[in-house]
Amino acid sequence: MTHLRSDSCISVTQLKKKYGEKTALDEVSFEVNYGKVFGFLGPNGAGKSTTINILTTLLLPSSGNVKIFGLDVNKASSAIRKRIGVVSQQPSSEANLTVERAMDLYGLMWGIERTKRKEKITEIINSFDLQEIRNVKNDELSIGQKRRVQVAREFIHEMDLLFLDEPTVGLDPTARRVLLDYIKSQVKSGLTVFFTTHIMEEAEYLCDDIAIINRGKIIAFDTPLGLKKKYGKENIIQIQIKEKISELILKLASNVSPDSQIIKDGENSLKITSIDPQNTLTKLIENFTLKGIKIINVSISSPSLEDVFLTMVK
Ligand SMILES: Nc1ncnc2c1ncn2[C@@H]1O[C@H](COP(=O)(O)OP(=O)(O)OP(=O)(O)O)[C@@H](O)[C@H]1O
């Protein structure tokens, strides 16, 4: 893996992307250093795939400056493509080929010679626990198995930077952990990873830095811990009640604690942010009891990355 250590691996300055009248990315700027995992988080439609498509040279920016390995995406797309790996949300489909044969073909496309391909495929099949399905045809695989194969095969070729767009969708917890740990091991060897997910624990487990994008704008950038410290000053009160959470109950909670974020958390549970959780909780219990609302359980906890995310993109 060849690094231009003096520059950032990814450098994005005032990136704009418009689809007709719709602004998908609005003055987006961030840097990703070599050998790091960068988490790009945001709700549906925030602009993550658009950013990935521009960074991987599949889509032209409307304006702004994007450099990968110090190279301009508008001018050096083929040089960039040779050094990156991309796992997009679109499934790859070689329906009639077995997992092993499809991997071999993928390696061939990357110009890897036969002996090296064999070596790499064995390594990947073992690392991703794919032994049992190595001779199964792609169209006979489950959704999760297909996704595992799609992610695994990307590691057949050498690369300096890997884009993973929601790589763990459909994976069971064991497969997910195997993948995250494999990524970690590759990052230790120098790989840089651009990673999107909707699963916050995953981002916390894997990412060195996180940017949160909402409606085409970056609204936060920090380490996972930094985000929690900066944006998660408030504690989280969780109240579980017997009846279903109604608009009336949400209104009551909001009247008791007007400065809090109140988030419905399942059918019978509420999450309420507070800088003075003991006091807020006492008031909530008093008011709920007065209205005959039966409380089953209460707890106070410090915020998770998911709490920070939910609060920020509200
Ligand atoms: N080809 C397109 N033409 C017009 N609008 C588009 C196109 N692609 C995306 N958009 C719009 O741009 C915005 C950003 O979309 P994008 O796919 O980048 O979001 P995302 O963060 O990847 O979402 P998700 O988490 O659902 O994958 C959305 O409002 C979307 O509707």
GROMACS .gro file of C-alpha atoms and ligand atoms in nm, residues 17-20 22-25 40-53 59 89 165-166 196 198 213 215-216, ligand 1:
model
   62
   17LYS     CA    1  -2.420   1.844  -0.557
   18LYS     CA    2  -2.749   1.936  -0.715
   19TYR     CA    3  -2.991   1.701  -0.885
   20GLY     CA    4  -3.190   1.951  -1.089
   22LYS     CA    5  -3.268   1.956  -0.542
   23THR     CA    6  -2.953   2.029  -0.341
   24ALA     CA    7  -2.827   1.692  -0.216
   25LEU     CA    8  -2.494   1.820  -0.080
   40PHE     CA    9  -2.021   0.885   0.769
   41LEU     CA   10  -2.354   0.878   0.947
   42GLY     CA   11  -2.687   1.031   0.862
   43PRO     CA   12  -3.056   0.952   0.821
   44ASN     CA   13  -3.208   0.823   0.495
   45GLY     CA   14  -3.168   1.076   0.216
   46ALA     CA   15  -2.903   1.279   0.402
   47GLY     CA   16  -2.652   1.259   0.117
   48LYS     CA   17  -2.424   0.967   0.209
   49SER     CA   18  -2.450   0.767  -0.115
   50THR     CA   19  -2.421   1.086  -0.321
   51THR     CA   20  -2.096   1.167  -0.137
   52ILE     CA   21  -1.964   0.813  -0.188
   53ASN     CA   22  -2.051   0.822  -0.558
   59LEU     CA   23  -2.067   1.104  -1.010
   89GLN     CA   24  -2.559  -0.091  -0.161
  165ASP     CA   25  -2.179   0.164   0.211
  166GLU     CA   26  -2.382  -0.012   0.483
  196THR     CA   27  -2.155   0.423   0.640
  198HIS     CA   28  -2.729   0.312   1.047
  213ILE     CA   29  -2.463   1.459   0.777
  215ARG     CA   30  -3.008   1.726   0.474
  216GLY     CA   31  -2.684   1.760   0.277
  315LIG     N1   32  -3.042   1.046  -0.904
  315LIG     C1   33  -3.107   1.130  -0.824
  315LIG     N2   34  -3.192   1.223  -0.874
  315LIG     C2   35  -3.255   1.311  -0.794
  315LIG     N3   36  -3.242   1.315  -0.659
  315LIG     C3   37  -3.159   1.226  -0.604
  315LIG     C4   38  -3.087   1.128  -0.682
  315LIG     N4   39  -3.012   1.054  -0.598
  315LIG     C5   40  -3.037   1.101  -0.473
  315LIG     N5   41  -3.124   1.204  -0.477
  315LIG     C6   42  -3.172   1.284  -0.361
  315LIG     O1   43  -3.058   1.336  -0.297
  315LIG     C7   44  -3.071   1.327  -0.156
  315LIG     C8   45  -2.956   1.246  -0.099
  315LIG     O2   46  -2.969   1.110  -0.139
  315LIG     P1   47  -2.862   0.997  -0.101
  315LIG     O3   48  -2.899   0.875  -0.179
  315LIG     O4   49  -2.726   1.051  -0.118
  315LIG     O5   50  -2.894   0.975   0.055
  315LIG     P2   51  -2.837   0.867   0.160
  315LIG     O6   52  -2.787   0.944   0.277
  315LIG     O7   53  -2.740   0.776   0.092
  315LIG     O8   54  -2.967   0.786   0.201
  315LIG     P3   55  -2.987   0.632   0.250
  315LIG     O9   56  -2.943   0.623   0.394
  315LIG    O10   57  -3.135   0.615   0.238
  315LIG    O11   58  -2.910   0.543   0.156
  315LIG     C9   59  -3.209   1.266  -0.129
  315LIG    O12   60  -3.299   1.372  -0.104
  315LIG    C10   61  -3.243   1.197  -0.258
  315LIG    O13   62  -3.382   1.196  -0.280
   0.00000   0.00000   0.00000
